[in-house]
Short mmCIF file of N, CA and C in Angstrom, two decimals:
data_model
loop_
_atom_site.label_atom_id
_atom_site.label_comp_id
_atom_site.label_asym_id
_atom_site.label_seq_id
_atom_site.Cartn_x
_atom_site.Cartn_y
_atom_site.Cartn_z
N MET O 1 77.88 270.77 -152.13
CA MET O 1 78.01 270.15 -153.40
C MET O 1 79.51 270.11 -153.69
N ASP O 2 80.04 268.94 -154.15
CA ASP O 2 81.42 268.76 -154.40
C ASP O 2 81.70 268.70 -155.87
N THR O 3 82.89 269.14 -156.33
CA THR O 3 83.24 269.06 -157.65
C THR O 3 84.73 268.70 -157.85
N LEU O 4 85.06 268.05 -158.93
CA LEU O 4 86.40 267.64 -159.24
C LEU O 4 86.61 267.67 -160.74
N LEU O 5 87.63 268.48 -161.25
CA LEU O 5 87.89 268.52 -162.61
C LEU O 5 88.75 267.35 -163.13
N SER O 6 88.47 266.96 -164.37
CA SER O 6 89.26 265.88 -164.91
C SER O 6 89.29 265.96 -166.44
N TRP O 7 90.29 265.23 -167.09
CA TRP O 7 90.39 265.15 -168.50
C TRP O 7 90.11 263.77 -168.96
N LEU O 8 89.30 263.57 -169.92
CA LEU O 8 89.00 262.26 -170.55
C LEU O 8 89.06 262.30 -172.01
N ASP O 9 89.38 261.20 -172.61
CA ASP O 9 89.41 261.07 -174.08
C ASP O 9 88.08 260.58 -174.60
N LEU O 10 87.55 261.28 -175.55
CA LEU O 10 86.30 260.90 -176.29
C LEU O 10 86.71 260.24 -177.51
N THR O 11 86.32 258.96 -177.66
CA THR O 11 86.72 258.23 -178.82
C THR O 11 85.47 257.53 -179.44
N GLY O 12 85.59 256.71 -180.43
CA GLY O 12 84.42 256.10 -181.06
C GLY O 12 84.18 256.79 -182.40
N ALA O 13 82.97 257.30 -182.57
CA ALA O 13 82.68 258.04 -183.81
C ALA O 13 83.38 259.35 -183.89
N GLY O 14 83.99 259.60 -185.04
CA GLY O 14 84.76 260.85 -185.26
C GLY O 14 86.12 260.76 -184.76
N ARG O 15 86.80 261.96 -184.85
CA ARG O 15 88.17 262.07 -184.44
C ARG O 15 88.29 262.01 -182.89
N PRO O 16 89.29 261.32 -182.39
CA PRO O 16 89.48 261.31 -180.94
C PRO O 16 89.69 262.70 -180.43
N GLU O 17 89.24 262.96 -179.18
CA GLU O 17 89.32 264.34 -178.63
C GLU O 17 89.52 264.26 -177.12
N ARG O 18 90.43 265.07 -176.62
CA ARG O 18 90.62 265.22 -175.20
C ARG O 18 89.75 266.27 -174.64
N LEU O 19 88.86 265.94 -173.73
CA LEU O 19 87.88 266.88 -173.18
C LEU O 19 88.07 267.09 -171.71
N GLU O 20 87.82 268.38 -171.30
CA GLU O 20 87.84 268.66 -169.80
C GLU O 20 86.41 268.53 -169.34
N GLY O 21 86.30 267.73 -168.24
CA GLY O 21 84.99 267.51 -167.65
C GLY O 21 85.07 267.80 -166.11
N CYS O 22 83.97 267.65 -165.50
CA CYS O 22 83.82 267.89 -164.11
C CYS O 22 82.98 266.85 -163.47
N ALA O 23 83.53 266.15 -162.43
CA ALA O 23 82.73 265.25 -161.68
C ALA O 23 82.03 266.01 -160.54
N VAL O 24 80.69 265.91 -160.43
CA VAL O 24 80.00 266.67 -159.51
C VAL O 24 79.00 265.79 -158.72
N SER O 25 78.64 266.23 -157.55
CA SER O 25 77.61 265.54 -156.77
C SER O 25 76.22 265.76 -157.37
N ALA O 26 75.36 264.86 -157.19
CA ALA O 26 74.05 264.85 -157.88
C ALA O 26 73.20 266.05 -157.50
N ASP O 27 73.45 266.67 -156.34
CA ASP O 27 72.59 267.78 -155.93
C ASP O 27 73.16 269.14 -156.41
N LEU O 28 74.28 269.17 -157.13
CA LEU O 28 74.84 270.44 -157.59
C LEU O 28 73.88 271.14 -158.53
N PHE O 29 73.46 270.51 -159.55
CA PHE O 29 72.64 271.17 -160.58
C PHE O 29 71.32 271.74 -159.96
N PRO O 30 70.55 270.95 -159.21
CA PRO O 30 69.34 271.49 -158.62
C PRO O 30 69.67 272.70 -157.68
N MET O 31 70.80 272.63 -156.95
CA MET O 31 71.14 273.73 -156.04
C MET O 31 71.49 275.02 -156.89
N LEU O 32 72.09 274.89 -158.01
CA LEU O 32 72.38 276.05 -158.83
C LEU O 32 71.17 276.62 -159.50
N GLY O 33 70.14 275.79 -159.66
CA GLY O 33 68.85 276.27 -160.13
C GLY O 33 68.84 276.43 -161.64
N VAL O 34 69.70 275.84 -162.44
CA VAL O 34 69.72 275.91 -163.88
C VAL O 34 69.24 274.62 -164.51
N PRO O 35 68.07 274.56 -165.08
CA PRO O 35 67.61 273.30 -165.63
C PRO O 35 68.31 272.88 -166.92
N PRO O 36 68.42 271.61 -167.20
CA PRO O 36 69.08 271.21 -168.47
C PRO O 36 68.20 271.70 -169.66
N LEU O 37 68.89 271.97 -170.75
CA LEU O 37 68.20 272.28 -172.00
C LEU O 37 67.52 271.07 -172.52
N LEU O 38 68.16 269.92 -172.48
CA LEU O 38 67.59 268.61 -172.84
C LEU O 38 67.82 267.66 -171.74
N GLY O 39 66.91 266.69 -171.51
CA GLY O 39 67.09 265.63 -170.67
C GLY O 39 66.97 265.95 -169.13
N ARG O 40 67.86 265.38 -168.34
CA ARG O 40 67.68 265.52 -166.89
C ARG O 40 69.05 265.65 -166.20
N PHE O 41 69.01 265.79 -164.91
CA PHE O 41 70.25 265.78 -164.03
C PHE O 41 70.55 264.39 -163.65
N PHE O 42 71.67 264.22 -162.91
CA PHE O 42 71.98 262.97 -162.30
C PHE O 42 71.09 262.73 -161.15
N THR O 43 71.02 261.51 -160.69
CA THR O 43 70.24 261.15 -159.48
C THR O 43 71.23 260.63 -158.48
N ALA O 44 70.82 260.59 -157.21
CA ALA O 44 71.64 260.02 -156.13
C ALA O 44 71.90 258.53 -156.45
N ARG O 45 71.01 257.85 -157.09
CA ARG O 45 71.21 256.41 -157.48
C ARG O 45 72.46 256.26 -158.40
N GLU O 46 72.77 257.34 -159.15
CA GLU O 46 73.89 257.21 -160.15
C GLU O 46 75.21 257.65 -159.57
N GLU O 47 75.21 258.07 -158.31
CA GLU O 47 76.50 258.53 -157.67
C GLU O 47 77.41 257.42 -157.13
N PRO O 48 76.90 256.28 -156.60
CA PRO O 48 77.83 255.32 -156.05
C PRO O 48 78.80 254.79 -157.19
N GLU O 49 79.88 254.30 -156.73
CA GLU O 49 80.87 253.67 -157.66
C GLU O 49 80.26 252.64 -158.52
N SER O 50 79.23 251.94 -158.04
CA SER O 50 78.58 250.89 -158.77
C SER O 50 77.41 251.40 -159.60
N GLY O 51 77.16 252.69 -159.59
CA GLY O 51 76.03 253.22 -160.28
C GLY O 51 76.26 253.29 -161.83
N PRO O 52 75.21 253.42 -162.57
CA PRO O 52 75.27 253.49 -164.08
C PRO O 52 76.13 254.66 -164.50
N PRO O 53 76.98 254.47 -165.53
CA PRO O 53 77.81 255.61 -166.02
C PRO O 53 76.96 256.58 -166.85
N VAL O 54 76.72 257.74 -166.41
CA VAL O 54 75.94 258.73 -167.11
C VAL O 54 76.72 260.00 -167.20
N VAL O 55 76.35 260.90 -168.21
CA VAL O 55 77.06 262.05 -168.44
C VAL O 55 76.10 263.20 -168.92
N ILE O 56 76.38 264.41 -168.63
CA ILE O 56 75.65 265.57 -169.11
C ILE O 56 76.62 266.40 -169.95
N LEU O 57 76.26 266.78 -171.17
CA LEU O 57 77.05 267.52 -172.06
C LEU O 57 76.85 269.01 -171.96
N SER O 58 77.97 269.76 -172.23
CA SER O 58 77.81 271.26 -172.35
C SER O 58 77.12 271.47 -173.72
N PHE O 59 76.54 272.66 -173.85
CA PHE O 59 75.90 273.11 -175.10
C PHE O 59 76.92 273.08 -176.19
N GLY O 60 78.13 273.70 -175.89
CA GLY O 60 79.15 273.80 -176.86
C GLY O 60 79.62 272.43 -177.45
N LEU O 61 79.87 271.42 -176.57
CA LEU O 61 80.20 270.13 -177.05
C LEU O 61 79.10 269.50 -177.86
N TRP O 62 77.85 269.60 -177.38
CA TRP O 62 76.74 269.08 -178.10
C TRP O 62 76.61 269.68 -179.51
N GLN O 63 76.81 270.95 -179.65
CA GLN O 63 76.74 271.62 -180.96
C GLN O 63 77.95 271.22 -181.82
N ARG O 64 79.14 271.33 -181.31
CA ARG O 64 80.37 271.17 -182.04
C ARG O 64 80.53 269.72 -182.51
N ARG O 65 80.32 268.79 -181.58
CA ARG O 65 80.68 267.38 -181.85
C ARG O 65 79.43 266.59 -182.41
N PHE O 66 78.23 267.02 -182.00
CA PHE O 66 77.04 266.24 -182.37
C PHE O 66 75.99 267.02 -183.18
N GLY O 67 76.42 268.19 -183.62
CA GLY O 67 75.53 269.02 -184.48
C GLY O 67 74.20 269.39 -183.86
N GLY O 68 74.14 269.45 -182.55
CA GLY O 68 72.90 269.82 -181.88
C GLY O 68 71.75 268.79 -182.06
N ASP O 69 72.19 267.62 -182.31
CA ASP O 69 71.17 266.47 -182.54
C ASP O 69 70.46 266.15 -181.22
N ALA O 70 69.10 266.36 -181.22
CA ALA O 70 68.34 266.12 -180.00
C ALA O 70 68.29 264.63 -179.65
N SER O 71 68.59 263.78 -180.58
CA SER O 71 68.57 262.32 -180.31
C SER O 71 69.85 261.91 -179.52
N ILE O 72 70.63 262.83 -179.11
CA ILE O 72 71.88 262.54 -178.33
C ILE O 72 71.46 261.87 -177.00
N LEU O 73 70.33 262.17 -176.49
CA LEU O 73 69.86 261.61 -175.24
C LEU O 73 69.67 260.12 -175.30
N GLY O 74 70.39 259.39 -174.40
CA GLY O 74 70.33 257.93 -174.36
C GLY O 74 71.53 257.32 -175.17
N ARG O 75 72.23 258.12 -175.97
CA ARG O 75 73.34 257.68 -176.74
C ARG O 75 74.51 257.35 -175.80
N LYS O 76 75.30 256.34 -176.15
CA LYS O 76 76.50 256.00 -175.44
C LYS O 76 77.75 256.68 -176.02
N LEU O 77 78.51 257.40 -175.23
CA LEU O 77 79.78 257.94 -175.67
C LEU O 77 80.88 257.16 -175.03
N ILE O 78 82.00 257.04 -175.74
CA ILE O 78 83.21 256.35 -175.13
C ILE O 78 84.12 257.30 -174.56
N LEU O 79 84.20 257.36 -173.24
CA LEU O 79 85.15 258.26 -172.54
C LEU O 79 86.19 257.43 -171.84
N ASP O 80 87.43 257.65 -172.19
CA ASP O 80 88.55 256.85 -171.62
C ASP O 80 88.26 255.34 -171.79
N GLY O 81 87.73 254.93 -172.91
CA GLY O 81 87.44 253.54 -173.20
C GLY O 81 86.26 252.88 -172.58
N ALA O 82 85.49 253.68 -171.87
CA ALA O 82 84.28 253.11 -171.18
C ALA O 82 82.97 253.82 -171.75
N PRO O 83 81.90 253.13 -171.89
CA PRO O 83 80.69 253.67 -172.37
C PRO O 83 79.97 254.49 -171.26
N TRP O 84 79.54 255.75 -171.61
CA TRP O 84 78.81 256.57 -170.69
C TRP O 84 77.55 257.07 -171.44
N GLN O 85 76.42 256.94 -170.83
CA GLN O 85 75.11 257.26 -171.45
C GLN O 85 74.77 258.76 -171.20
N VAL O 86 74.48 259.49 -172.33
CA VAL O 86 74.12 260.88 -172.25
C VAL O 86 72.71 261.01 -171.70
N VAL O 87 72.59 261.73 -170.58
CA VAL O 87 71.22 261.91 -169.99
C VAL O 87 70.79 263.37 -170.06
N GLY O 88 71.68 264.30 -170.44
CA GLY O 88 71.26 265.70 -170.50
C GLY O 88 72.26 266.57 -171.26
N VAL O 89 71.76 267.75 -171.57
CA VAL O 89 72.56 268.80 -172.23
C VAL O 89 72.19 270.07 -171.51
N MET O 90 73.26 270.79 -171.09
CA MET O 90 73.02 272.08 -170.38
C MET O 90 72.83 273.23 -171.40
N PRO O 91 72.21 274.30 -170.97
CA PRO O 91 71.96 275.42 -171.91
C PRO O 91 73.32 276.13 -172.18
N ALA O 92 73.31 276.97 -173.25
CA ALA O 92 74.48 277.67 -173.71
C ALA O 92 75.01 278.58 -172.63
N SER O 93 74.18 279.15 -171.83
CA SER O 93 74.60 280.12 -170.77
C SER O 93 75.22 279.45 -169.57
N PHE O 94 75.26 278.13 -169.46
CA PHE O 94 75.74 277.45 -168.31
C PHE O 94 77.24 277.10 -168.44
N HIS O 95 78.09 277.70 -167.56
CA HIS O 95 79.51 277.55 -167.59
C HIS O 95 79.98 277.31 -166.19
N PHE O 96 80.04 276.07 -165.74
CA PHE O 96 80.44 275.81 -164.39
C PHE O 96 81.45 274.65 -164.36
N PRO O 97 82.50 274.71 -163.63
CA PRO O 97 82.99 275.80 -162.88
C PRO O 97 83.72 276.83 -163.73
N ARG O 98 83.96 276.50 -165.03
CA ARG O 98 84.67 277.39 -165.99
C ARG O 98 84.09 277.17 -167.33
N PRO O 99 84.27 278.13 -168.27
CA PRO O 99 83.68 278.04 -169.62
C PRO O 99 84.22 276.85 -170.45
N ASP O 100 85.40 276.36 -170.17
CA ASP O 100 86.00 275.27 -171.02
C ASP O 100 85.60 273.85 -170.52
N VAL O 101 84.79 273.68 -169.51
CA VAL O 101 84.24 272.44 -169.09
C VAL O 101 83.21 271.95 -170.10
N GLU O 102 83.37 270.67 -170.66
CA GLU O 102 82.49 270.28 -171.76
C GLU O 102 81.55 269.13 -171.40
N PHE O 103 81.73 268.57 -170.15
CA PHE O 103 80.83 267.52 -169.71
C PHE O 103 80.87 267.44 -168.19
N TRP O 104 79.78 266.83 -167.60
CA TRP O 104 79.70 266.60 -166.18
C TRP O 104 79.33 265.15 -165.95
N MET O 105 79.90 264.54 -165.04
CA MET O 105 79.59 263.17 -164.64
C MET O 105 79.47 263.09 -163.13
N PRO O 106 78.85 262.04 -162.64
CA PRO O 106 78.65 261.90 -161.16
C PRO O 106 80.03 261.73 -160.46
N LEU O 107 80.19 262.49 -159.36
CA LEU O 107 81.43 262.27 -158.52
C LEU O 107 81.17 261.02 -157.77
N ARG O 108 82.07 260.05 -158.00
CA ARG O 108 81.98 258.74 -157.47
C ARG O 108 83.01 258.54 -156.37
N TYR O 109 82.55 258.34 -155.15
CA TYR O 109 83.46 258.05 -154.08
C TYR O 109 83.63 256.61 -153.91
N GLN O 110 84.89 256.17 -153.59
CA GLN O 110 85.15 254.79 -153.21
C GLN O 110 84.84 254.77 -151.69
N GLN O 111 84.40 253.69 -151.23
CA GLN O 111 83.95 253.50 -149.83
C GLN O 111 85.05 254.00 -148.84
N ALA O 112 86.29 253.56 -149.17
CA ALA O 112 87.42 253.90 -148.26
C ALA O 112 87.60 255.45 -148.18
N GLU O 113 87.37 256.15 -149.27
CA GLU O 113 87.56 257.63 -149.29
C GLU O 113 86.59 258.32 -148.31
N LEU O 114 85.45 257.72 -148.09
CA LEU O 114 84.47 258.38 -147.19
C LEU O 114 84.97 258.36 -145.73
N GLN O 115 85.87 257.50 -145.40
CA GLN O 115 86.41 257.42 -144.07
C GLN O 115 87.66 258.26 -143.86
N GLN O 116 88.27 258.75 -144.92
CA GLN O 116 89.47 259.54 -144.78
C GLN O 116 89.22 261.00 -144.54
N ARG O 117 89.86 261.59 -143.56
CA ARG O 117 89.66 263.02 -143.30
C ARG O 117 90.80 263.87 -143.90
N SER O 118 91.80 263.21 -144.54
CA SER O 118 92.95 263.95 -144.98
C SER O 118 92.90 264.22 -146.50
N ASN O 119 91.80 263.91 -147.16
CA ASN O 119 91.65 264.25 -148.59
C ASN O 119 91.23 265.68 -148.82
N HIS O 120 91.99 266.36 -149.64
CA HIS O 120 91.76 267.78 -149.84
C HIS O 120 91.71 268.13 -151.33
N TYR O 121 91.05 267.30 -152.11
CA TYR O 121 91.03 267.51 -153.58
C TYR O 121 89.70 268.02 -154.18
N LEU O 122 88.72 268.26 -153.35
CA LEU O 122 87.44 268.65 -153.84
C LEU O 122 87.23 270.11 -153.64
N ASN O 123 86.40 270.73 -154.52
CA ASN O 123 85.90 272.07 -154.34
C ASN O 123 84.47 271.98 -153.85
N VAL O 124 84.09 272.80 -152.94
CA VAL O 124 82.76 272.79 -152.40
C VAL O 124 82.01 274.02 -152.80
N VAL O 125 80.78 273.90 -153.21
CA VAL O 125 79.91 275.01 -153.66
C VAL O 125 78.66 274.94 -152.72
N ALA O 126 78.25 276.10 -152.27
CA ALA O 126 77.04 276.09 -151.40
C ALA O 126 76.19 277.33 -151.71
N ARG O 127 75.00 277.31 -151.31
CA ARG O 127 74.13 278.47 -151.45
C ARG O 127 73.70 278.89 -150.02
N LEU O 128 73.66 280.21 -149.85
CA LEU O 128 73.18 280.70 -148.51
C LEU O 128 71.71 280.50 -148.31
N LYS O 129 71.42 280.06 -147.15
CA LYS O 129 70.00 279.90 -146.77
C LYS O 129 69.35 281.35 -146.68
N PRO O 130 68.14 281.50 -147.09
CA PRO O 130 67.54 282.78 -146.98
C PRO O 130 67.62 283.38 -145.52
N GLY O 131 68.03 284.60 -145.38
CA GLY O 131 68.17 285.22 -144.17
C GLY O 131 69.52 285.02 -143.40
N PHE O 132 70.32 284.13 -143.99
CA PHE O 132 71.62 283.72 -143.48
C PHE O 132 72.67 284.61 -144.11
N THR O 133 73.56 285.29 -143.30
CA THR O 133 74.54 286.23 -143.89
C THR O 133 75.84 285.40 -144.21
N LEU O 134 76.68 286.01 -145.02
CA LEU O 134 77.98 285.46 -145.36
C LEU O 134 78.83 285.24 -144.09
N GLY O 135 78.79 286.25 -143.22
CA GLY O 135 79.51 286.10 -141.93
C GLY O 135 79.05 284.96 -141.08
N GLN O 136 77.71 284.67 -141.06
CA GLN O 136 77.25 283.56 -140.32
C GLN O 136 77.68 282.23 -140.99
N ALA O 137 77.67 282.20 -142.30
CA ALA O 137 78.08 281.00 -143.03
C ALA O 137 79.55 280.72 -142.76
N LYS O 138 80.35 281.75 -142.75
CA LYS O 138 81.86 281.55 -142.50
C LYS O 138 82.06 281.07 -141.05
N ALA O 139 81.29 281.60 -140.16
CA ALA O 139 81.46 281.17 -138.71
C ALA O 139 81.02 279.71 -138.62
N ASP O 140 79.95 279.34 -139.30
CA ASP O 140 79.45 277.95 -139.24
C ASP O 140 80.54 277.02 -139.83
N ARG O 141 81.05 277.45 -141.03
CA ARG O 141 82.13 276.63 -141.63
C ARG O 141 83.34 276.49 -140.73
N ASN O 142 83.72 277.55 -140.08
CA ASN O 142 84.85 277.45 -139.15
C ASN O 142 84.61 276.54 -137.99
N ARG O 143 83.40 276.57 -137.47
CA ARG O 143 83.04 275.69 -136.38
C ARG O 143 83.08 274.22 -136.82
N VAL O 144 82.53 273.97 -137.98
CA VAL O 144 82.57 272.61 -138.52
C VAL O 144 84.05 272.13 -138.74
N ALA O 145 84.88 273.01 -139.34
CA ALA O 145 86.27 272.69 -139.55
C ALA O 145 87.01 272.36 -138.26
N ALA O 146 86.71 273.14 -137.23
CA ALA O 146 87.36 272.94 -135.94
C ALA O 146 86.93 271.61 -135.33
N ASN O 147 85.63 271.30 -135.46
CA ASN O 147 85.13 269.98 -134.93
C ASN O 147 85.82 268.85 -135.66
N LEU O 148 85.91 268.97 -137.01
CA LEU O 148 86.58 267.90 -137.76
C LEU O 148 88.02 267.72 -137.43
N GLN O 149 88.68 268.88 -137.14
CA GLN O 149 90.13 268.83 -136.81
C GLN O 149 90.29 268.06 -135.47
N ARG O 150 89.35 268.30 -134.53
CA ARG O 150 89.40 267.63 -133.22
C ARG O 150 89.23 266.11 -133.39
#
C-alpha cells in the first residue's frame, strides 16, 4: 500500500483552510482493517488519473468543520479549486500516518510514472502474512530490491 502526504486548500463554504491530507492506494484501508465510521473506502476504479475525485475525511475535520453532520456523504468539497466528493469519514481513533492528517484521497499515478524506476517519493505499508516472520519479510524485500536494481 502506498501513501503520499500533501497540503490542499479547502475553500467554498466557510473560512478557507489549509489541510494536510494523504493520498493512498485503494487497498490501504482494508489492509489496515479499520472500517469507516460513515460511508465507504475508495475503490480501484477511483484510483486512475481519470477516476472520479473522491475523499475520505478524518473524524476531527468532520466534527470541526462540518459539525458531525451525517449528510456530509455525497457532498462536494472544494480542494485546491477542484470539487471532491466525500465518500467516507474515519473513526476518531484512526490516525494514519499521523494524527494531523485530515483527509485521504486516492493516490493517482500518471501512466509515465508507472514506468519509472527512479521515483522514491512514496511510503509503503504492508502487513505480515500469518506465519511469516519479520526476518523473512526483510529478506523478501531485499530480494525484490536487488532484482529491481538489476
